[in-house]
Amino acid sequence: MRRRRRALVAFPRHRPRRLRSTPAIRRLVAQTSLEPRHLVLPMFVADGIDEPRPIASMPGVVQHTRDSARRAAADAVAAGVGGLMLFGVPRDEDKDAVGSAGTDPDGILNVALRDLAKDLGDATVLMADTCLDEFTDHGHCGVLDARGRVDNDTTNARYIELAVAQADSGAHVVGPSGMMDGQVAAIRDGLDEAGHTDVAILAYAAKFASAFYGPFREAVSSSLVGDRRTYQQDSGNLREAVHEIELDIDEGADIVMVKPAMSYLDVVRAAADISPVPVAAYQISGEYSMIVAAAANGWIDLQAAALESLVGVRRAGADIVLTYWAADVAGWLA
């Protein structure tokens, strides 16, 4: 005999608002947590500057000198931030067609990695962006062929050299971000052959061509003319993104990442549903800057909006979030 469904009453026995009545109850039943250990702070270290240089389109973020990077990194680690992702910004005169400054042991990124490895050791997870775009005079993420297109296999050979140089300099994690086919397998083989079997690979597995990268190009003093749509993914393609993630896992990625984060939470969720390895998401420059700009105009509360955005990325399934607010959030949550 079918049981009759209980009719709704004005005051049902189950009232969800009971579990929202105080901050302590809300904290007790929270289904998604945001902690400093979940966060990675991206940092830009520039060659040829004597003082930190503000990035106009990213208020509150700077191109660091080597010394200021050391101080900021130490402060972030002391606050409990989970890791640091370093980007090098060479002088324009040091850029060339193959990004030689990226593999030069005395290039700014490798020198900065050695600085922080010496200062911090294993107290943090030191990551390096393993890409050529900051170091090339054309601004693309790879080596160009005679027709001006990015050559996949030649670029992968350069990525191996980049990854080994970064590992030699003290990186715990290398982050290939150029979206070349086969880049993870090539780098894994190269690291292993160089004796860096313990260095992990954070693969930018689903990196989309996005309008939200604009401020980042100022941050790294990019020389890019045009776009990167021949190798970064189309924003409408979820199945393709899942396929890219699966390929990188099969090639040996230790962590897979979705970039950007906030406009691609469905991709983060899809990655979390299939991935046996940790999933990261990058809250990119434009996502950061639009919240800062709205707060500067008095339209939203900066801290509340930043925290809400990060909880959203975590709720979608990200184990790790790269965000320019990482150190700030650690202070807010203390």
Coordinates of C-alpha atoms in Angstrom, one line a residue:
M1 CA 0.0 0.0 0.0
R2 CA 1.4 3.4 -1.0
R3 CA 2.2 5.7 1.9
R4 CA 0.5 9.0 1.5
R5 CA 2.8 12.0 1.1
R6 CA 2.8 14.3 4.1
A7 CA 1.1 17.6 3.2
L8 CA 3.1 20.8 3.6
V9 CA 2.3 22.7 6.8
A10 CA 2.9 26.3 7.7
F11 CA 5.7 25.4 10.1
P12 CA 7.4 22.1 9.0
R13 CA 9.4 20.1 11.4
H14 CA 12.5 20.5 9.2
R15 CA 13.5 24.1 9.1
P16 CA 16.9 24.7 7.4
R17 CA 17.1 28.1 8.9
R18 CA 17.8 26.6 12.3
L19 CA 21.3 25.7 11.0
R20 CA 22.0 29.2 10.0
S21 CA 21.1 31.0 13.2
T22 CA 24.6 31.7 14.6
P23 CA 28.1 32.0 13.1
A24 CA 29.1 28.9 15.2
I25 CA 26.3 26.8 13.8
R26 CA 27.0 27.9 10.3
R27 CA 30.7 27.1 10.7
L28 CA 29.8 23.7 12.2
V29 CA 27.7 22.6 9.3
A30 CA 29.7 24.2 6.4
Q31 CA 30.0 21.8 3.5
T32 CA 32.9 23.6 1.8
S33 CA 35.9 25.0 3.6
L34 CA 38.4 27.6 2.5
E35 CA 41.7 27.5 4.3
P36 CA 45.1 29.2 3.5
R37 CA 46.6 25.7 2.7
H38 CA 44.3 25.5 -0.3
L39 CA 45.8 28.6 -1.8
V40 CA 48.7 29.3 -4.1
L41 CA 50.1 32.9 -4.5
P42 CA 51.2 33.8 -8.0
M43 CA 54.2 36.2 -7.9
F44 CA 55.9 38.2 -10.7
V45 CA 59.7 38.7 -10.3
A46 CA 61.2 41.3 -12.8
D47 CA 64.7 41.8 -13.9
G48 CA 66.3 45.3 -14.0
I49 CA 64.1 47.1 -11.5
D50 CA 65.2 48.5 -8.1
E51 CA 61.8 48.9 -6.5
P52 CA 58.6 46.8 -6.8
R53 CA 56.7 48.1 -9.8
P54 CA 52.9 48.4 -9.4
I55 CA 50.8 46.7 -12.1
A56 CA 48.2 49.4 -13.0
S57 CA 45.5 46.9 -14.2
M58 CA 45.9 44.7 -11.1
P59 CA 45.8 47.1 -8.1
G60 CA 47.6 45.6 -5.1
V61 CA 49.8 43.4 -7.2
V62 CA 53.4 44.3 -8.2
Q63 CA 56.3 43.1 -10.3
H64 CA 58.8 42.2 -7.5
T65 CA 62.5 42.8 -7.2
R66 CA 64.4 39.8 -6.0
D67 CA 64.5 41.2 -2.5
S68 CA 60.9 42.2 -2.3
A69 CA 59.9 38.7 -3.7
R70 CA 61.8 37.1 -0.8
R71 CA 60.1 39.3 1.7
A72 CA 56.6 38.7 0.3
A73 CA 57.2 35.0 -0.1
A74 CA 58.3 34.7 3.5
D75 CA 55.3 36.6 4.7
A76 CA 52.9 34.5 2.7
V77 CA 54.4 31.2 3.9
A78 CA 54.3 32.5 7.5
A79 CA 50.6 33.2 7.0
G80 CA 50.0 29.6 6.0
V81 CA 49.6 30.0 2.2
G82 CA 50.0 26.5 0.6
G83 CA 52.4 27.4 -2.2
L84 CA 53.9 30.0 -4.5
M85 CA 53.9 30.1 -8.3
L86 CA 56.7 32.2 -9.8
F87 CA 56.7 34.0 -13.1
G88 CA 59.8 35.7 -14.5
V89 CA 59.7 39.0 -16.2
P90 CA 63.0 39.5 -18.2
R91 CA 64.2 42.8 -19.7
D92 CA 63.0 43.4 -23.2
E93 CA 66.5 43.2 -24.5
D94 CA 66.9 39.7 -23.2
K95 CA 63.9 38.3 -25.1
D96 CA 64.5 36.3 -28.2
A97 CA 62.7 34.0 -30.6
V98 CA 63.2 30.9 -28.5
G99 CA 62.9 32.3 -25.0
S100 CA 66.6 31.8 -24.0
A101 CA 66.2 33.8 -20.8
G102 CA 63.9 31.1 -19.5
T103 CA 66.5 28.4 -19.5
D104 CA 69.5 30.6 -18.7
P105 CA 70.6 29.6 -15.1
D106 CA 71.2 33.3 -14.5
G107 CA 67.8 34.3 -15.9
I108 CA 65.4 36.1 -13.6
L109 CA 63.0 33.2 -13.0
N110 CA 65.7 30.7 -12.2
V111 CA 67.6 33.1 -9.9
A112 CA 64.4 33.9 -8.1
L113 CA 63.6 30.2 -7.6
R114 CA 67.1 29.7 -6.1
D115 CA 66.5 32.7 -3.8
L116 CA 63.2 31.2 -2.4
A117 CA 64.5 27.7 -2.3
K118 CA 67.4 28.8 -0.2
D119 CA 65.1 30.9 2.1
L120 CA 62.2 28.6 2.5
G121 CA 63.4 25.1 1.7
D122 CA 60.5 22.6 2.1
A123 CA 58.4 25.0 4.2
T124 CA 56.3 25.7 1.1
V125 CA 55.6 24.3 -2.3
L126 CA 57.7 26.2 -4.8
M127 CA 56.1 26.2 -8.3
A128 CA 57.3 27.7 -11.6
D129 CA 55.4 28.6 -14.7
T130 CA 56.9 26.4 -17.4
C131 CA 56.2 28.4 -20.5
L132 CA 58.0 30.6 -23.0
D133 CA 55.6 33.5 -23.5
E134 CA 57.3 35.8 -20.9
F135 CA 60.7 35.2 -22.6
T136 CA 60.0 35.4 -26.3
D137 CA 60.1 38.5 -28.4
H138 CA 56.9 37.5 -30.2
G139 CA 55.0 36.7 -27.0
H140 CA 53.8 33.3 -28.0
C141 CA 54.0 30.3 -25.7
G142 CA 56.3 28.3 -28.1
V143 CA 58.8 28.4 -30.9
L144 CA 57.5 29.6 -34.2
D145 CA 58.0 27.9 -37.5
A146 CA 58.8 29.5 -40.8
R147 CA 55.1 30.4 -41.3
G148 CA 54.8 32.0 -37.9
R149 CA 52.8 29.2 -36.3
V150 CA 53.8 27.6 -33.0
D151 CA 55.7 24.4 -33.7
N152 CA 54.4 21.8 -31.2
D153 CA 57.3 19.4 -31.0
T154 CA 60.1 22.0 -31.1
T155 CA 58.2 23.8 -28.3
N156 CA 58.0 20.6 -26.2
A157 CA 61.8 20.2 -26.5
R158 CA 62.2 23.7 -25.1
Y159 CA 59.7 22.9 -22.3
I160 CA 61.9 20.0 -21.3
E161 CA 64.8 22.4 -21.0
L162 CA 62.7 24.9 -19.1
A163 CA 61.5 22.3 -16.6
V164 CA 64.9 20.9 -16.0
A165 CA 66.4 24.4 -15.4
Q166 CA 63.6 25.2 -13.0
A167 CA 64.0 21.9 -11.1
D168 CA 67.8 22.5 -10.9
S169 CA 66.9 25.9 -9.4
G170 CA 64.8 24.4 -6.6
A171 CA 61.2 24.1 -7.9
H172 CA 59.2 21.4 -6.3
V173 CA 56.5 21.7 -9.0
V174 CA 56.8 22.7 -12.7
G175 CA 53.7 24.1 -14.5
P176 CA 53.6 23.6 -18.2
S177 CA 51.0 26.2 -19.4
G178 CA 51.4 26.3 -23.1
M179 CA 48.8 23.7 -24.1
M180 CA 51.1 21.8 -26.5
D181 CA 50.1 18.3 -27.3
G182 CA 52.2 15.8 -25.4
Q183 CA 53.9 18.4 -23.2
V184 CA 53.3 16.5 -19.9
A185 CA 54.8 13.2 -21.2
A186 CA 57.8 15.0 -22.7
I187 CA 58.5 17.0 -19.5
R188 CA 58.1 13.9 -17.3
D189 CA 60.6 12.0 -19.4
G190 CA 63.0 14.9 -19.4
L191 CA 62.8 15.4 -15.6
D192 CA 63.3 11.7 -15.0
E193 CA 66.3 11.6 -17.3
A194 CA 67.8 14.6 -15.4
G195 CA 67.4 12.9 -12.1
H196 CA 64.4 15.0 -11.0
T197 CA 62.0 12.1 -10.4
D198 CA 60.5 13.8 -7.3
V199 CA 59.6 17.0 -9.1
A200 CA 55.9 17.1 -9.7
I201 CA 54.0 18.4 -12.8
L202 CA 51.0 20.7 -12.4
A203 CA 49.5 20.6 -15.9
Y204 CA 47.5 23.5 -17.2
A205 CA 45.3 20.8 -18.6
A206 CA 42.3 22.9 -19.6
K207 CA 43.5 26.4 -20.4
F208 CA 41.0 28.5 -22.4
A209 CA 41.5 31.5 -24.7
S210 CA 40.0 34.2 -22.5
A211 CA 39.3 37.9 -22.5
F212 CA 40.1 37.9 -18.8
Y213 CA 43.9 37.5 -19.4
G214 CA 44.3 41.1 -20.2
P215 CA 45.9 42.4 -17.0
F216 CA 48.3 39.4 -16.9
R217 CA 49.9 40.6 -20.1
E218 CA 50.8 43.8 -18.4
A219 CA 52.0 41.9 -15.4
V220 CA 54.5 39.9 -17.5
S221 CA 55.3 42.7 -19.9
S222 CA 54.1 40.5 -22.7
S223 CA 55.3 41.2 -26.3
L224 CA 52.3 39.3 -27.8
V225 CA 50.6 40.7 -30.9
G226 CA 47.5 38.8 -31.9
D227 CA 46.1 35.9 -29.8
R228 CA 46.7 32.3 -28.8
R229 CA 43.6 30.6 -30.1
T230 CA 45.4 28.0 -32.2
Y231 CA 46.6 26.3 -29.0
Q232 CA 44.4 27.5 -26.1
Q233 CA 41.0 26.0 -25.9
D234 CA 37.7 27.5 -27.2
S235 CA 35.5 28.7 -24.3
G236 CA 32.5 26.7 -25.5
N237 CA 34.1 23.2 -25.5
L238 CA 33.5 21.2 -22.3
R239 CA 34.0 17.8 -23.8
E240 CA 37.3 18.8 -25.4
A241 CA 38.4 20.1 -22.0
V242 CA 37.6 16.8 -20.3
H243 CA 39.6 15.0 -23.1
E244 CA 42.6 17.3 -22.5
I245 CA 42.4 16.6 -18.8
E246 CA 42.3 12.8 -19.4
L247 CA 45.2 13.0 -21.8
D248 CA 47.4 14.9 -19.2
I249 CA 46.5 12.4 -16.5
D250 CA 47.5 9.5 -18.8
E251 CA 50.8 11.3 -19.6
G252 CA 51.7 11.5 -15.9
A253 CA 50.4 14.8 -14.6
D254 CA 50.5 14.9 -10.8
I255 CA 48.0 17.8 -10.6
V256 CA 45.6 19.1 -13.3
M257 CA 44.5 22.7 -13.6
V258 CA 41.6 24.6 -15.1
K259 CA 42.3 28.2 -16.2
P260 CA 40.4 30.5 -15.8
A261 CA 38.4 29.5 -12.8
M262 CA 35.2 31.6 -12.3
S263 CA 33.8 31.4 -15.8
Y264 CA 34.7 27.7 -16.0
L265 CA 33.3 26.2 -12.8
D266 CA 31.5 23.5 -14.9
V267 CA 34.9 22.4 -16.2
V268 CA 36.3 22.4 -12.7
R269 CA 33.4 20.2 -11.6
A270 CA 33.9 17.9 -14.5
A271 CA 37.6 17.6 -13.8
A272 CA 36.9 16.8 -10.1
D273 CA 34.5 14.1 -11.1
I274 CA 37.0 12.2 -13.3
S275 CA 40.4 13.0 -11.8
P276 CA 42.3 10.6 -9.6
V277 CA 44.9 13.4 -8.9
P278 CA 44.3 16.8 -7.3
V279 CA 42.5 19.5 -9.3
A280 CA 43.6 23.1 -9.3
A281 CA 41.9 26.2 -10.7
Y282 CA 43.5 29.6 -11.4
Q283 CA 41.5 32.7 -10.5
I284 CA 43.2 34.8 -13.2
S285 CA 44.1 38.4 -13.4
G286 CA 40.9 39.7 -15.0
E287 CA 38.8 37.8 -12.5
Y288 CA 40.8 39.5 -9.7
S289 CA 40.8 42.9 -11.3
M290 CA 37.1 43.1 -11.9
I291 CA 36.3 42.5 -8.3
V292 CA 38.9 45.0 -7.2
A293 CA 37.5 47.6 -9.6
A294 CA 33.9 47.1 -8.5
A295 CA 35.0 47.4 -4.8
A296 CA 37.0 50.5 -5.6
N297 CA 33.8 52.1 -6.9
G298 CA 31.9 51.1 -3.8
W299 CA 29.6 48.7 -5.6
I300 CA 30.6 45.6 -3.6
D301 CA 32.5 44.6 -0.5
L302 CA 36.0 43.5 -1.6
Q303 CA 36.7 41.0 1.2
A304 CA 33.2 39.4 1.1
A305 CA 33.3 39.2 -2.7
A306 CA 36.8 37.7 -2.9
L307 CA 36.0 35.1 -0.3
E308 CA 32.7 34.2 -1.9
S309 CA 34.4 33.8 -5.3
L310 CA 37.0 31.5 -3.8
V311 CA 34.5 29.4 -1.9
G312 CA 32.7 29.0 -5.2
V313 CA 35.8 27.6 -6.9
R314 CA 36.3 25.2 -4.0
R315 CA 32.7 24.2 -4.1
A316 CA 33.0 23.3 -7.8
G317 CA 35.7 20.8 -6.8
A318 CA 39.0 22.5 -6.8
D319 CA 41.5 21.1 -4.3
I320 CA 43.9 24.0 -4.9
V321 CA 43.2 27.6 -6.0
L322 CA 45.8 30.0 -7.4
T323 CA 44.7 33.5 -6.5
Y324 CA 46.4 36.9 -6.1
W325 CA 44.5 37.2 -2.8
A326 CA 46.2 34.2 -1.3
A327 CA 48.2 36.1 1.4
D328 CA 45.3 38.5 2.0
V329 CA 42.9 35.6 2.5
A330 CA 45.2 33.9 5.0
G331 CA 45.1 37.1 7.0
W332 CA 41.3 37.4 6.8
L333 CA 40.8 33.9 7.9
A334 CA 43.3 34.0 10.8

